[in-house]
Amino acid sequence: MKSSIYISANQIQVIGYVGHSVKQYVTYPLPEGTMFNGTITDNAFLTECLILMKKDHPDLFQSGVTLIVDGSTILSRKIVSPHLSHKQYLQLVRDDFADSTDSTSNLVCGYHKLYSNENAILGCAVNRTQVDSYVSTFSDAGIRLNGIHIGVEAVIGFVKAKAELHSSTIVINVIDGLTMLSMLFENGKNNFITRTRLYGDEKEQVFQSALSNLNGLIQFTRSEKINEITHSYYLGVSAADVQILEAFNTHQEITIGTLPVYQGSATIPPEAHFACLNIQYGGSIDLLAAKAALDKYVRSQKPKKLWIPIIAGCVLIPGLIAGIIGYFIYQENVEIRKLEDYLTSPSIVEQQIELAMLIRETLYYSEVISQMYDKNDWEDTLPKASSHTFDLIAVSHGVAVEVRSMEFNESTGIVRVRANCADANVASDYVETLYNNGVADSVEYRGYSTLAEGVFTFTIDITLRTGGAN
């Protein structure tokens, strides 16, 4: 039996399951402040709670344990991107969240490809210390985590699997204590993610605070020319809570409701939404695997075997002493024989051979370090691909051009774009816009034609300006 765990603002939730069928559901209460916005604030107390749960329900913590996390400290956003390699996707995510940390080397990054007909990914970044906190807390409780999944990704997977949610503009609101995650979907595709702090001492006040968030989302859809919102669904609330939300709803054109995240014989309360979603829809982004990859990368950047030059220097000292001793012995003829015997002794010969080997090895690693610096200098001259650059090429150029595909060649710094427009003049305006915005160093037409429907189609190679558009 596998287990899915979510730690909410007020309890630990554990679901034991086989396949997609829930077999057991247990909880453990937590005082306020143990967990806040996805961050463990009291590791010692949480460890004690996990130990007690493991003691009472050992079968739930034996194998296949995965944790799903959510909160404002777990950064995620939609990023426009062409087709890239795995390494390039990770670097794009790291660059996109660079302004959220002092050092990008501390960011554990992952991504999820959104839709086959869209040049975009869901990028995610978490501080390394936060992931370490998850791992150490469970490890101290004697529980081995097999994976750490992301709540936002699970919600996207849930909506993608529900065809009935693909024909309108909807909002999925996930309530956890006094925080709320809101995700806007148009025809099944996620367009916007926001988080809200809820206020109020009574449940009615909290729900009024949650409903007020609709005003901002309605304004967003209108400014972005997105279809009007028709439904606003709330996860983590009961049927009775939905009636309260409906009573306070001032937008009569928007239907208020909830969605069942688990359909089976077991009785699972609505507040266990993330633990249930993790069973079926979590997994593409695994912070545990991402952190292991980051640790490996950081280790690879450190100079190796720095002790070799130190040992070489230590070995040279006896040789120098031997030279000085030889000089004085030379001055005393009576000691000449003794000196010769000493210099030709097996131990000295062995040290000389070892010294020669150490010198050769030191030269080898010096050459490796030199090559690494040369490689870094070369990479700094390459054009830097950023989400802003690709967004400007694909969407925000402001010209009536429909970009059908983008392909980026990192080694040449060339983005091949295939697009449609009304005529050749519009295509020229599009190219001029790329020059004016500092994106293109040069643009070369690779072919064009006019379709039967009167649509002008063209292919261009854009050589990105070194440094890219930031």
PDB file of C-alpha atoms in Angstrom, residues 110-351:
ATOM      1  CA  GLY A 110      11.274  21.761 -12.073  1.00  0.00           C
ATOM      2  CA  TYR A 111       8.846  22.143 -14.947  1.00  0.00           C
ATOM      3  CA  HIS A 112       5.709  20.590 -16.437  1.00  0.00           C
ATOM      4  CA  LYS A 113       4.889  20.806 -20.171  1.00  0.00           C
ATOM      5  CA  LEU A 114       1.405  22.251 -20.406  1.00  0.00           C
ATOM      6  CA  TYR A 115      -0.261  21.622 -23.770  1.00  0.00           C
ATOM      7  CA  SER A 116       1.023  20.168 -27.070  1.00  0.00           C
ATOM      8  CA  ASN A 117      -0.359  23.076 -29.148  1.00  0.00           C
ATOM      9  CA  GLU A 118       1.057  25.804 -26.896  1.00  0.00           C
ATOM     10  CA  ASN A 119       4.633  27.031 -26.468  1.00  0.00           C
ATOM     11  CA  ALA A 120       4.517  27.159 -22.664  1.00  0.00           C
ATOM     12  CA  ILE A 121       5.489  25.277 -19.504  1.00  0.00           C
ATOM     13  CA  LEU A 122       4.586  25.454 -15.824  1.00  0.00           C
ATOM     14  CA  GLY A 123       7.835  26.459 -14.097  1.00  0.00           C
ATOM     15  CA  CYS A 124       8.403  25.796 -10.391  1.00  0.00           C
ATOM     16  CA  ALA A 125      11.185  26.866  -8.000  1.00  0.00           C
ATOM     17  CA  VAL A 126      11.724  26.249  -4.279  1.00  0.00           C
ATOM     18  CA  ASN A 127      14.581  27.264  -2.003  1.00  0.00           C
ATOM     19  CA  ARG A 128      16.912  24.338  -1.308  1.00  0.00           C
ATOM     20  CA  THR A 129      16.647  24.809   2.481  1.00  0.00           C
ATOM     21  CA  GLN A 130      12.885  24.343   2.313  1.00  0.00           C
ATOM     22  CA  VAL A 131      13.226  21.003   0.520  1.00  0.00           C
ATOM     23  CA  ASP A 132      15.941  19.998   3.014  1.00  0.00           C
ATOM     24  CA  SER A 133      13.485  20.821   5.811  1.00  0.00           C
ATOM     25  CA  TYR A 134      10.861  18.452   4.369  1.00  0.00           C
ATOM     26  CA  VAL A 135      13.373  15.627   3.965  1.00  0.00           C
ATOM     27  CA  SER A 136      15.046  16.005   7.376  1.00  0.00           C
ATOM     28  CA  THR A 137      11.722  16.241   9.262  1.00  0.00           C
ATOM     29  CA  PHE A 138      10.434  12.985   7.791  1.00  0.00           C
ATOM     30  CA  SER A 139      13.869  11.333   8.069  1.00  0.00           C
ATOM     31  CA  ASP A 140      14.055  12.196  11.779  1.00  0.00           C
ATOM     32  CA  ALA A 141      10.673  10.484  12.173  1.00  0.00           C
ATOM     33  CA  GLY A 142      12.037   7.348  10.461  1.00  0.00           C
ATOM     34  CA  ILE A 143      10.010   7.921   7.280  1.00  0.00           C
ATOM     35  CA  ARG A 144      11.637   7.789   3.833  1.00  0.00           C
ATOM     36  CA  LEU A 145      10.020  10.036   1.216  1.00  0.00           C
ATOM     37  CA  ASN A 146       9.835   8.673  -2.334  1.00  0.00           C
ATOM     38  CA  GLY A 147       8.841  12.006  -3.856  1.00  0.00           C
ATOM     39  CA  ILE A 148       7.682  15.574  -3.183  1.00  0.00           C
ATOM     40  CA  HIS A 149       4.990  16.827  -5.568  1.00  0.00           C
ATOM     41  CA  ILE A 150       3.474  20.260  -6.259  1.00  0.00           C
ATOM     42  CA  GLY A 151      -0.169  21.182  -5.535  1.00  0.00           C
ATOM     43  CA  VAL A 152      -0.509  23.582  -8.502  1.00  0.00           C
ATOM     44  CA  GLU A 153       0.553  20.860 -10.947  1.00  0.00           C
ATOM     45  CA  ALA A 154      -1.973  18.422  -9.445  1.00  0.00           C
ATOM     46  CA  VAL A 155      -4.817  20.947  -9.910  1.00  0.00           C
ATOM     47  CA  ILE A 156      -3.812  21.478 -13.575  1.00  0.00           C
ATOM     48  CA  GLY A 157      -3.820  17.694 -14.095  1.00  0.00           C
ATOM     49  CA  PHE A 158      -7.247  17.426 -12.442  1.00  0.00           C
ATOM     50  CA  VAL A 159      -8.822  20.057 -14.722  1.00  0.00           C
ATOM     51  CA  LYS A 160      -7.126  18.581 -17.798  1.00  0.00           C
ATOM     52  CA  ALA A 161      -8.727  15.192 -17.032  1.00  0.00           C
ATOM     53  CA  LYS A 162     -12.256  16.666 -16.698  1.00  0.00           C
ATOM     54  CA  ALA A 163     -13.660  17.266 -20.206  1.00  0.00           C
ATOM     55  CA  GLU A 164     -16.762  18.952 -18.747  1.00  0.00           C
ATOM     56  CA  LEU A 165     -14.523  21.811 -17.508  1.00  0.00           C
ATOM     57  CA  HIS A 166     -13.089  22.574 -20.969  1.00  0.00           C
ATOM     58  CA  SER A 167     -15.992  24.535 -22.501  1.00  0.00           C
ATOM     59  CA  SER A 168     -15.954  27.737 -20.420  1.00  0.00           C
ATOM     60  CA  THR A 169     -13.863  30.051 -18.245  1.00  0.00           C
ATOM     61  CA  ILE A 170     -13.698  28.814 -14.645  1.00  0.00           C
ATOM     62  CA  VAL A 171     -11.835  29.483 -11.392  1.00  0.00           C
ATOM     63  CA  ILE A 172     -10.572  26.716  -9.107  1.00  0.00           C
ATOM     64  CA  ASN A 173     -10.144  28.051  -5.547  1.00  0.00           C
ATOM     65  CA  VAL A 174      -8.323  25.832  -3.026  1.00  0.00           C
ATOM     66  CA  ILE A 175      -8.929  26.956   0.571  1.00  0.00           C
ATOM     67  CA  ASP A 176      -6.485  25.905   3.298  1.00  0.00           C
ATOM     68  CA  GLY A 177      -7.160  27.648   6.601  1.00  0.00           C
ATOM     69  CA  LEU A 178      -6.724  31.379   6.002  1.00  0.00           C
ATOM     70  CA  THR A 179      -4.955  31.084   2.641  1.00  0.00           C
ATOM     71  CA  MET A 180      -6.493  30.476  -0.782  1.00  0.00           C
ATOM     72  CA  LEU A 181      -4.943  29.376  -4.080  1.00  0.00           C
ATOM     73  CA  SER A 182      -6.941  30.606  -7.112  1.00  0.00           C
ATOM     74  CA  MET A 183      -6.295  29.288 -10.643  1.00  0.00           C
ATOM     75  CA  LEU A 184      -8.059  30.689 -13.733  1.00  0.00           C
ATOM     76  CA  PHE A 185      -8.769  28.266 -16.612  1.00  0.00           C
ATOM     77  CA  GLU A 186     -10.090  29.116 -20.080  1.00  0.00           C
ATOM     78  CA  ASN A 187     -11.328  26.104 -22.047  1.00  0.00           C
ATOM     79  CA  GLY A 188      -9.311  23.785 -19.810  1.00  0.00           C
ATOM     80  CA  LYS A 189      -6.042  25.745 -20.046  1.00  0.00           C
ATOM     81  CA  ASN A 190      -4.529  27.591 -17.088  1.00  0.00           C
ATOM     82  CA  ASN A 191      -4.044  31.329 -17.699  1.00  0.00           C
ATOM     83  CA  PHE A 192      -3.370  32.784 -14.263  1.00  0.00           C
ATOM     84  CA  ILE A 193      -2.360  31.761 -10.712  1.00  0.00           C
ATOM     85  CA  THR A 194      -2.771  33.908  -7.614  1.00  0.00           C
ATOM     86  CA  ARG A 195      -2.789  33.459  -3.834  1.00  0.00           C
ATOM     87  CA  THR A 196      -4.929  35.350  -1.334  1.00  0.00           C
ATOM     88  CA  ARG A 197      -4.694  35.854   2.418  1.00  0.00           C
ATOM     89  CA  LEU A 198      -8.191  35.436   3.903  1.00  0.00           C
ATOM     90  CA  TYR A 199      -9.410  37.441   6.866  1.00  0.00           C
ATOM     91  CA  GLY A 200     -12.099  36.962   9.494  1.00  0.00           C
ATOM     92  CA  ASP A 201     -12.755  35.331  12.860  1.00  0.00           C
ATOM     93  CA  GLU A 202     -16.020  33.689  11.770  1.00  0.00           C
ATOM     94  CA  LYS A 203     -16.536  31.305   8.862  1.00  0.00           C
ATOM     95  CA  GLU A 204     -18.931  33.759   7.173  1.00  0.00           C
ATOM     96  CA  GLN A 205     -16.279  36.502   7.260  1.00  0.00           C
ATOM     97  CA  VAL A 206     -13.648  34.172   5.792  1.00  0.00           C
ATOM     98  CA  PHE A 207     -15.986  33.170   2.940  1.00  0.00           C
ATOM     99  CA  GLN A 208     -16.835  36.812   2.214  1.00  0.00           C
ATOM    100  CA  SER A 209     -13.096  37.482   1.984  1.00  0.00           C
ATOM    101  CA  ALA A 210     -12.731  34.524  -0.426  1.00  0.00           C
ATOM    102  CA  LEU A 211     -15.578  35.789  -2.651  1.00  0.00           C
ATOM    103  CA  SER A 212     -14.093  39.295  -2.835  1.00  0.00           C
ATOM    104  CA  ASN A 213     -11.144  37.792  -4.729  1.00  0.00           C
ATOM    105  CA  LEU A 214     -13.514  37.235  -7.678  1.00  0.00           C
ATOM    106  CA  ASN A 215     -13.551  40.978  -8.380  1.00  0.00           C
ATOM    107  CA  GLY A 216      -9.851  41.020  -9.240  1.00  0.00           C
ATOM    108  CA  LEU A 217     -10.135  37.909 -11.437  1.00  0.00           C
ATOM    109  CA  ILE A 218     -13.082  39.409 -13.351  1.00  0.00           C
ATOM    110  CA  GLN A 219     -11.043  42.563 -14.028  1.00  0.00           C
ATOM    111  CA  PHE A 220      -8.104  40.407 -15.161  1.00  0.00           C
ATOM    112  CA  THR A 221     -10.218  38.468 -17.695  1.00  0.00           C
ATOM    113  CA  ARG A 222     -11.562  41.706 -19.152  1.00  0.00           C
ATOM    114  CA  SER A 223      -8.135  43.354 -19.421  1.00  0.00           C
ATOM    115  CA  GLU A 224      -6.688  40.261 -21.091  1.00  0.00           C
ATOM    116  CA  LYS A 225      -9.770  39.853 -23.354  1.00  0.00           C
ATOM    117  CA  ILE A 226     -10.550  36.420 -21.888  1.00  0.00           C
ATOM    118  CA  ASN A 227     -14.102  35.066 -21.958  1.00  0.00           C
ATOM    119  CA  GLU A 228     -16.209  35.973 -18.924  1.00  0.00           C
ATOM    120  CA  ILE A 229     -16.015  33.682 -15.880  1.00  0.00           C
ATOM    121  CA  THR A 230     -19.037  31.343 -15.678  1.00  0.00           C
ATOM    122  CA  HIS A 231     -18.159  29.132 -12.681  1.00  0.00           C
ATOM    123  CA  SER A 232     -16.114  29.544  -9.504  1.00  0.00           C
ATOM    124  CA  TYR A 233     -15.391  26.228  -7.772  1.00  0.00           C
ATOM    125  CA  TYR A 234     -14.113  25.918  -4.189  1.00  0.00           C
ATOM    126  CA  LEU A 235     -12.096  22.923  -2.936  1.00  0.00           C
ATOM    127  CA  GLY A 236     -11.698  22.270   0.771  1.00  0.00           C
ATOM    128  CA  VAL A 237     -15.290  23.216   1.673  1.00  0.00           C
ATOM    129  CA  SER A 238     -18.406  21.148   2.483  1.00  0.00           C
ATOM    130  CA  ALA A 239     -21.807  21.234   0.788  1.00  0.00           C
ATOM    131  CA  ALA A 240     -23.077  23.410   3.656  1.00  0.00           C
ATOM    132  CA  ASP A 241     -20.168  25.800   3.126  1.00  0.00           C
ATOM    133  CA  VAL A 242     -21.107  26.099  -0.567  1.00  0.00           C
ATOM    134  CA  GLN A 243     -24.591  27.267   0.457  1.00  0.00           C
ATOM    135  CA  ILE A 244     -22.998  30.031   2.564  1.00  0.00           C
ATOM    136  CA  LEU A 245     -20.803  31.050  -0.387  1.00  0.00           C
ATOM    137  CA  GLU A 246     -23.850  31.139  -2.683  1.00  0.00           C
ATOM    138  CA  ALA A 247     -25.714  33.343  -0.218  1.00  0.00           C
ATOM    139  CA  PHE A 248     -22.878  35.918  -0.160  1.00  0.00           C
ATOM    140  CA  ASN A 249     -22.233  35.796  -3.940  1.00  0.00           C
ATOM    141  CA  THR A 250     -22.831  39.220  -5.542  1.00  0.00           C
ATOM    142  CA  HIS A 251     -22.010  38.022  -9.064  1.00  0.00           C
ATOM    143  CA  GLN A 252     -25.217  36.260 -10.075  1.00  0.00           C
ATOM    144  CA  GLU A 253     -23.825  35.487 -13.543  1.00  0.00           C
ATOM    145  CA  ILE A 254     -21.154  33.255 -11.905  1.00  0.00           C
ATOM    146  CA  THR A 255     -22.186  29.838 -10.575  1.00  0.00           C
ATOM    147  CA  ILE A 256     -20.677  28.928  -7.190  1.00  0.00           C
ATOM    148  CA  GLY A 257     -19.964  25.250  -6.440  1.00  0.00           C
ATOM    149  CA  THR A 258     -17.456  22.581  -5.470  1.00  0.00           C
ATOM    150  CA  LEU A 259     -15.918  19.586  -7.255  1.00  0.00           C
ATOM    151  CA  PRO A 260     -15.424  16.034  -5.939  1.00  0.00           C
ATOM    152  CA  VAL A 261     -11.729  15.173  -6.182  1.00  0.00           C
ATOM    153  CA  TYR A 262     -12.260  11.512  -5.238  1.00  0.00           C
ATOM    154  CA  GLN A 263     -15.026   9.172  -6.360  1.00  0.00           C
ATOM    155  CA  GLY A 264     -14.926   5.827  -4.610  1.00  0.00           C
ATOM    156  CA  SER A 265     -16.356   3.788  -1.770  1.00  0.00           C
ATOM    157  CA  ALA A 266     -14.141   5.392   0.918  1.00  0.00           C
ATOM    158  CA  THR A 267     -15.376   8.501   2.718  1.00  0.00           C
ATOM    159  CA  ILE A 268     -12.848  11.296   2.297  1.00  0.00           C
ATOM    160  CA  PRO A 269     -13.635  14.768   3.732  1.00  0.00           C
ATOM    161  CA  PRO A 270     -13.415  17.753   1.335  1.00  0.00           C
ATOM    162  CA  GLU A 271     -10.406  19.273   3.141  1.00  0.00           C
ATOM    163  CA  ALA A 272      -8.255  16.321   1.966  1.00  0.00           C
ATOM    164  CA  HIS A 273      -8.247  17.670  -1.596  1.00  0.00           C
ATOM    165  CA  PHE A 274      -4.456  17.843  -2.100  1.00  0.00           C
ATOM    166  CA  ALA A 275      -3.817  14.377  -0.611  1.00  0.00           C
ATOM    167  CA  CYS A 276      -6.450  12.967  -3.022  1.00  0.00           C
ATOM    168  CA  LEU A 277      -5.183  14.892  -6.059  1.00  0.00           C
ATOM    169  CA  ASN A 278      -1.670  13.598  -5.390  1.00  0.00           C
ATOM    170  CA  ILE A 279      -2.862  10.006  -5.889  1.00  0.00           C
ATOM    171  CA  GLN A 280      -3.877  10.575  -9.521  1.00  0.00           C
ATOM    172  CA  TYR A 281      -2.321  13.806 -10.794  1.00  0.00           C
ATOM    173  CA  GLY A 282       0.959  14.519  -8.943  1.00  0.00           C
ATOM    174  CA  GLY A 283       4.370  13.516 -10.227  1.00  0.00           C
ATOM    175  CA  SER A 284       5.863  15.348 -13.240  1.00  0.00           C
ATOM    176  CA  ILE A 285       7.592  17.806 -10.905  1.00  0.00           C
ATOM    177  CA  ASP A 286       9.406  15.943  -8.110  1.00  0.00           C
ATOM    178  CA  LEU A 287      11.298  18.282  -5.778  1.00  0.00           C
ATOM    179  CA  LEU A 288      13.191  15.332  -4.294  1.00  0.00           C
ATOM    180  CA  ALA A 289      14.634  14.320  -7.673  1.00  0.00           C
ATOM    181  CA  ALA A 290      15.169  17.991  -8.620  1.00  0.00           C
ATOM    182  CA  LYS A 291      17.190  18.628  -5.449  1.00  0.00           C
ATOM    183  CA  ALA A 292      19.356  15.548  -6.074  1.00  0.00           C
ATOM    184  CA  ALA A 293      20.065  16.844  -9.597  1.00  0.00           C
ATOM    185  CA  LEU A 294      20.909  20.306  -8.220  1.00  0.00           C
ATOM    186  CA  ASP A 295      23.299  18.842  -5.609  1.00  0.00           C
ATOM    187  CA  LYS A 296      25.036  16.836  -8.326  1.00  0.00           C
ATOM    188  CA  TYR A 297      25.377  19.931 -10.505  1.00  0.00           C
ATOM    189  CA  VAL A 298      26.805  22.044  -7.651  1.00  0.00           C
ATOM    190  CA  ARG A 299      29.333  19.332  -6.783  1.00  0.00           C
ATOM    191  CA  SER A 300      30.443  19.164 -10.423  1.00  0.00           C
ATOM    192  CA  GLN A 301      31.274  22.895 -10.370  1.00  0.00           C
ATOM    193  CA  LYS A 302      33.705  22.584  -7.451  1.00  0.00           C
ATOM    194  CA  PRO A 303      37.446  22.167  -8.231  1.00  0.00           C
ATOM    195  CA  LYS A 304      38.434  18.569  -7.516  1.00  0.00           C
ATOM    196  CA  LYS A 305      41.369  17.205  -5.500  1.00  0.00           C
ATOM    197  CA  LEU A 306      42.782  20.493  -4.252  1.00  0.00           C
ATOM    198  CA  TRP A 307      44.956  18.477  -1.873  1.00  0.00           C
ATOM    199  CA  ILE A 308      47.232  17.346  -4.728  1.00  0.00           C
ATOM    200  CA  PRO A 309      49.194  20.632  -5.023  1.00  0.00           C
ATOM    201  CA  ILE A 310      49.489  20.730  -1.219  1.00  0.00           C
ATOM    202  CA  ILE A 311      50.969  17.216  -1.086  1.00  0.00           C
ATOM    203  CA  ALA A 312      53.291  18.057  -3.970  1.00  0.00           C
ATOM    204  CA  GLY A 313      54.568  21.041  -2.012  1.00  0.00           C
ATOM    205  CA  CYS A 314      55.077  18.904   1.088  1.00  0.00           C
ATOM    206  CA  VAL A 315      57.076  16.357  -0.901  1.00  0.00           C
ATOM    207  CA  LEU A 316      59.305  19.097  -2.347  1.00  0.00           C
ATOM    208  CA  ILE A 317      60.380  20.129   1.154  1.00  0.00           C
ATOM    209  CA  PRO A 318      62.245  16.857   1.901  1.00  0.00           C
ATOM    210  CA  GLY A 319      63.934  17.149  -1.493  1.00  0.00           C
ATOM    211  CA  LEU A 320      65.131  20.648  -0.640  1.00  0.00           C
ATOM    212  CA  ILE A 321      66.407  19.472   2.734  1.00  0.00           C
ATOM    213  CA  ALA A 322      68.209  16.616   1.000  1.00  0.00           C
ATOM    214  CA  GLY A 323      69.890  19.138  -1.325  1.00  0.00           C
ATOM    215  CA  ILE A 324      71.088  21.252   1.585  1.00  0.00           C
ATOM    216  CA  ILE A 325      72.388  18.195   3.434  1.00  0.00           C
ATOM    217  CA  GLY A 326      74.161  17.070   0.262  1.00  0.00           C
ATOM    218  CA  TYR A 327      75.884  20.415  -0.058  1.00  0.00           C
ATOM    219  CA  PHE A 328      77.294  20.248   3.476  1.00  0.00           C
ATOM    220  CA  ILE A 329      78.325  16.614   3.088  1.00  0.00           C
ATOM    221  CA  TYR A 330      80.114  17.552  -0.098  1.00  0.00           C
ATOM    222  CA  GLN A 331      82.176  19.978   1.952  1.00  0.00           C
ATOM    223  CA  GLU A 332      83.220  17.174   4.193  1.00  0.00           C
ATOM    224  CA  ASN A 333      84.948  14.447   2.264  1.00  0.00           C
ATOM    225  CA  VAL A 334      84.604  12.026   5.098  1.00  0.00           C
ATOM    226  CA  GLU A 335      80.807  12.043   4.643  1.00  0.00           C
ATOM    227  CA  ILE A 336      80.759  11.582   0.846  1.00  0.00           C
ATOM    228  CA  ARG A 337      80.180   7.842   0.967  1.00  0.00           C
ATOM    229  CA  LYS A 338      77.407   8.142   3.525  1.00  0.00           C
ATOM    230  CA  LEU A 339      75.640  10.798   1.391  1.00  0.00           C
ATOM    231  CA  GLU A 340      75.786   8.661  -1.761  1.00  0.00           C
ATOM    232  CA  ASP A 341      74.357   5.705   0.125  1.00  0.00           C
ATOM    233  CA  TYR A 342      71.569   7.890   1.436  1.00  0.00           C
ATOM    234  CA  LEU A 343      70.625   9.432  -1.942  1.00  0.00           C
ATOM    235  CA  THR A 344      70.522   6.051  -3.651  1.00  0.00           C
ATOM    236  CA  SER A 345      68.523   4.391  -0.911  1.00  0.00           C
ATOM    237  CA  PRO A 346      65.190   2.750  -1.982  1.00  0.00           C
ATOM    238  CA  SER A 347      63.081   5.113   0.144  1.00  0.00           C
ATOM    239  CA  ILE A 348      64.460   8.266  -1.558  1.00  0.00           C
ATOM    240  CA  VAL A 349      64.052   6.746  -5.032  1.00  0.00           C
ATOM    241  CA  GLU A 350      60.485   5.845  -4.162  1.00  0.00           C
ATOM    242  CA  GLN A 351      59.756   9.425  -3.029  1.00  0.00           C
TER     243      GLN A 351
END
